């Protein structure tokens, strides 16, 4: 049975240096002075003469994120990712974390027909479309992709299943990942010999801060919800830091969902 598309995410990379000092102040400035003005200029007011932007960004999530793969990137070659998320507030009280298996590729029909787990019709399974500016190989040959300077976009489709489990370096291998997500081996490259004891290696620990609650009314029953996500490496908690010097990556996502008609 094909999965039903639940959401569409528009993803943009923002310039990190704009958020390299006081994050809370910078995020508020970004919303009030940039995004709201852009919405007003591009969309105008609604039929009642009201602005289309609503709410404001507030910090909703602080967590540690790590991605896992084999030494030769077997999962990446199969368009799969294993992601670990730990809530900062629960680090001292719980050994459990959120472990997600995600399949992402351009072919909508392959992803829509995929199964990641025997119970992948559950509430923690999502089928989404990711939309971002089109990137191509740099003709200069330095290995860095470049965005096409036009309105060209590219879409990829993702199916993900998330479970609350204990997960650590001591038990991180393909066999334990397959026990969590029983259909994982179905998506490995053809001819791959499945080795349950094959070690999964963690990438760098990323401190993730997610700001939400800003949105835009696109139509009578269509609302776009923004999420602004900051990624940091080796960073102290938000409430105690002097301030950061190691911002690596910032992404902004606008999640479009259709509201049911009143």
Coordinates of C-alpha atoms in Angstrom, one line a residue:
X1 CA 0.0 0.0 0.0
X2 CA 1.4 3.4 -1.0
X3 CA 2.0 5.9 1.8
X4 CA 0.1 9.1 1.8
X5 CA 2.2 12.3 1.5
X6 CA 1.8 14.1 4.9
X7 CA 3.9 17.2 4.5
X8 CA 6.1 19.3 2.2
X9 CA 9.2 20.9 3.5
X10 CA 11.0 23.8 1.8
X11 CA 14.6 23.9 3.0
X12 CA 17.0 26.7 2.7
X13 CA 20.6 27.2 4.0
X14 CA 21.1 30.6 5.6
X15 CA 24.3 32.5 6.1
X16 CA 25.7 31.4 9.5
X17 CA 27.5 34.6 10.3
X18 CA 24.1 36.4 10.7
X19 CA 23.4 34.2 13.7
X20 CA 26.9 34.0 15.3
X21 CA 26.4 36.2 18.3
X22 CA 23.2 36.3 20.4
X23 CA 21.0 33.6 18.8
X24 CA 17.7 34.6 20.4
X25 CA 18.1 38.2 19.4
X26 CA 19.3 37.3 15.9
X27 CA 16.4 34.9 15.4
X28 CA 13.9 37.6 16.4
X29 CA 15.6 40.1 14.1
X30 CA 15.5 37.6 11.3
X31 CA 11.8 37.1 11.7
X32 CA 10.8 40.8 12.4
X33 CA 13.0 42.6 10.0
X34 CA 13.5 40.1 7.2
X35 CA 10.8 37.4 7.0
X36 CA 7.8 39.6 7.9
X37 CA 8.9 42.2 5.4
X38 CA 9.4 39.6 2.7
X39 CA 6.0 38.1 3.3
X40 CA 4.4 41.6 3.1
X41 CA 6.3 42.5 -0.1
X42 CA 5.6 39.2 -1.9
X43 CA 2.2 38.2 -0.7
X44 CA 0.5 41.4 0.5
X45 CA -2.4 41.4 2.9
X46 CA -5.2 38.9 3.0
X47 CA -8.8 39.6 1.9
X48 CA -9.6 41.3 5.3
X49 CA -6.6 43.6 4.9
X50 CA -4.6 41.8 7.6
X51 CA -0.9 40.8 7.4
X52 CA -0.4 37.1 6.4
X53 CA 2.4 36.5 8.9
X54 CA 1.5 35.2 12.4
X55 CA 3.3 34.4 15.7
X56 CA 7.0 34.6 16.3
X57 CA 10.0 32.3 16.7
X58 CA 10.5 30.7 20.1
X59 CA 12.9 28.0 21.2
X60 CA 11.1 24.7 21.3
X61 CA 13.8 22.0 21.2
X62 CA 17.3 21.6 22.4
X63 CA 18.8 18.3 21.7
X64 CA 22.0 16.4 20.7
X65 CA 21.9 14.8 17.3
X66 CA 24.2 12.2 15.8
X67 CA 24.2 10.2 12.5
X68 CA 25.4 6.6 12.2
X69 CA 26.8 4.6 9.3
X70 CA 29.3 1.9 8.6
X71 CA 33.0 2.8 7.9
X72 CA 32.4 2.5 4.1
X73 CA 29.0 4.4 4.2
X74 CA 26.9 1.4 3.3
X75 CA 23.7 3.1 4.6
X76 CA 24.4 6.3 2.6
X77 CA 24.9 4.3 -0.5
X78 CA 21.5 2.9 0.0
X79 CA 19.9 6.3 0.5
X80 CA 19.4 5.5 4.2
X81 CA 20.3 7.4 7.4
X82 CA 20.2 6.4 11.0
X83 CA 19.7 9.4 13.3
X84 CA 19.9 9.6 17.1
X85 CA 18.3 12.5 18.9
X86 CA 18.6 13.1 22.7
X87 CA 16.7 15.8 24.5
X88 CA 19.1 18.0 26.5
X89 CA 16.6 18.2 29.4
X90 CA 16.6 14.4 29.7
X91 CA 20.3 13.6 29.4
X92 CA 20.7 13.2 33.2
X93 CA 17.5 11.2 33.8
X94 CA 17.0 8.8 30.8
X95 CA 19.1 6.5 28.7
X96 CA 16.5 6.4 26.0
X97 CA 16.7 8.5 22.8
X98 CA 14.8 8.8 19.6
X99 CA 16.3 6.6 16.8
X100 CA 15.1 7.3 13.3
X101 CA 15.6 5.3 10.1
X102 CA 15.0 7.4 7.0
X103 CA 14.9 6.6 3.3
X104 CA 15.4 9.6 1.1
X105 CA 15.6 9.7 -2.7
X106 CA 14.2 11.5 -5.8
X107 CA 11.9 8.7 -6.8
X108 CA 8.5 9.3 -5.2
X109 CA 7.0 6.0 -6.2
X110 CA 9.9 3.9 -4.7
X111 CA 9.7 5.8 -1.4
X112 CA 5.9 5.8 -1.3
X113 CA 5.9 2.0 -1.7
X114 CA 8.7 1.3 0.8
X115 CA 8.5 -0.3 4.2
X116 CA 11.0 0.4 6.9
X117 CA 9.4 -1.7 9.7
X118 CA 6.7 -4.3 10.1
X119 CA 4.6 -1.7 11.8
X120 CA 5.5 1.3 9.6
X121 CA 1.9 2.4 9.3
X122 CA 2.1 3.7 12.9
X123 CA 2.0 7.3 14.1
X124 CA 5.8 7.7 14.1
X125 CA 6.1 7.0 10.4
X126 CA 6.2 10.0 8.0
X127 CA 6.2 10.4 4.2
X128 CA 7.3 13.8 3.2
X129 CA 8.6 15.8 0.3
X130 CA 11.8 17.9 0.7
X131 CA 12.2 20.8 -1.7
X132 CA 15.4 22.9 -2.0
X133 CA 17.2 25.0 -4.5
X134 CA 18.8 22.9 -7.3
X135 CA 22.5 22.2 -6.8
X136 CA 25.0 21.0 -9.4
X137 CA 28.6 20.1 -9.4
X138 CA 30.9 23.2 -9.4
X139 CA 32.4 23.5 -12.9
X140 CA 35.6 24.8 -11.1
X141 CA 36.1 21.3 -9.9
X142 CA 36.7 22.0 -6.2
X143 CA 34.2 19.4 -5.1
X144 CA 31.7 21.9 -3.6
X145 CA 28.2 22.0 -5.1
X146 CA 26.7 25.3 -6.2
X147 CA 23.1 26.5 -6.4
X148 CA 21.6 27.4 -9.8
X149 CA 21.0 31.2 -9.8
X150 CA 17.3 30.9 -10.8
X151 CA 14.1 29.6 -9.5
X152 CA 15.1 26.0 -10.3
X153 CA 14.4 23.5 -7.4
X154 CA 14.9 19.8 -6.8
X155 CA 12.6 17.5 -4.8
X156 CA 13.4 14.4 -2.8
X157 CA 11.0 12.2 -1.0
X158 CA 11.6 10.7 2.4
X159 CA 10.0 8.0 4.5
X160 CA 11.1 7.8 8.1
X161 CA 10.2 5.7 11.2
X162 CA 11.1 6.8 14.7
X163 CA 11.3 4.7 17.9
X164 CA 12.3 5.5 21.5
X165 CA 15.1 3.1 22.4
X166 CA 18.4 2.8 24.3
X167 CA 21.2 3.3 21.8
X168 CA 24.9 3.7 22.3
X169 CA 28.3 3.0 20.8
X170 CA 28.4 -0.4 22.6
X171 CA 25.4 -1.8 20.8
X172 CA 25.6 0.2 17.5
X173 CA 25.7 -2.4 14.7
X174 CA 23.7 -3.4 11.7
X175 CA 22.1 -6.3 13.6
X176 CA 20.6 -4.1 16.4
X177 CA 19.5 -1.5 13.9
X178 CA 17.7 -4.3 11.9
X179 CA 16.0 -5.5 15.1
X180 CA 14.6 -2.0 15.5
X181 CA 13.7 -1.6 11.9
X182 CA 12.9 -5.0 10.5
X183 CA 12.9 -4.0 6.8
X184 CA 16.2 -2.2 6.8
X185 CA 18.0 -5.1 5.0
X186 CA 15.4 -4.8 2.1
X187 CA 16.9 -1.5 1.1
X188 CA 20.6 -2.4 1.1
X189 CA 22.4 -2.5 -2.3
X190 CA 21.8 -5.6 -4.3
X191 CA 24.2 -8.4 -3.5
X192 CA 25.2 -6.9 -0.1
X193 CA 26.2 -9.5 2.4
X194 CA 24.3 -8.7 5.7
X195 CA 26.7 -8.9 8.6
X196 CA 24.8 -8.3 11.9
X197 CA 28.0 -7.5 13.9
X198 CA 29.1 -4.8 11.4
X199 CA 29.8 -1.7 13.4
X200 CA 27.9 1.5 13.0
X201 CA 30.1 4.6 13.6
X202 CA 28.8 7.9 14.9
X203 CA 29.5 11.2 13.2
X204 CA 30.1 14.3 15.3
X205 CA 27.8 15.3 18.1
X206 CA 25.6 18.2 17.0
X207 CA 23.8 20.5 19.4
X208 CA 20.6 21.4 17.7
X209 CA 18.3 24.3 18.6
X210 CA 14.9 24.5 16.9
X211 CA 12.8 27.7 16.8
X212 CA 9.2 27.4 15.8
X213 CA 5.7 29.1 16.1
X214 CA 6.2 31.6 13.2
X215 CA 3.9 31.0 10.3
X216 CA 2.3 32.5 7.2
X217 CA -1.3 32.2 5.9
X218 CA -1.0 31.3 2.3
X219 CA -4.7 30.9 1.6
X220 CA -8.1 30.2 3.3
X221 CA -7.1 26.7 4.4
X222 CA -3.4 26.6 3.7
X223 CA -0.8 27.7 6.4
X224 CA 3.0 27.5 6.1
X225 CA 4.8 26.8 9.4
X226 CA 8.4 27.9 9.7
X227 CA 11.1 26.1 11.7
X228 CA 14.5 27.7 12.0
X229 CA 17.2 25.2 13.0
X230 CA 20.7 26.0 14.3
X231 CA 23.4 23.3 14.4
X232 CA 26.5 23.7 16.6
X233 CA 29.4 21.5 17.5
X234 CA 30.8 21.2 21.1
X235 CA 28.6 23.9 22.5
X236 CA 27.5 24.6 26.1
X237 CA 23.8 24.8 27.0
X238 CA 21.9 27.9 25.8
X239 CA 21.2 29.2 29.3
X240 CA 24.9 29.1 30.4
X241 CA 27.0 29.9 27.4
X242 CA 29.2 33.0 27.1
X243 CA 28.6 32.8 23.5
X244 CA 29.4 30.7 20.5
X245 CA 32.3 30.8 18.1
X246 CA 31.6 27.5 16.4
X247 CA 28.4 27.8 14.4
X248 CA 28.7 25.4 11.5
X249 CA 25.3 25.1 9.9
X250 CA 22.0 26.7 9.9
X251 CA 18.9 25.6 8.1
X252 CA 15.4 27.1 7.8
X253 CA 12.4 25.0 6.9
X254 CA 9.0 26.1 6.0
X255 CA 6.6 23.2 6.6
X256 CA 3.4 23.5 4.5
X257 CA 0.4 21.7 5.9
X258 CA -3.2 22.0 4.8
X259 CA -5.7 22.7 7.5
X260 CA -9.1 21.0 7.3
X261 CA -11.8 23.4 6.2
X262 CA -13.9 24.8 9.1

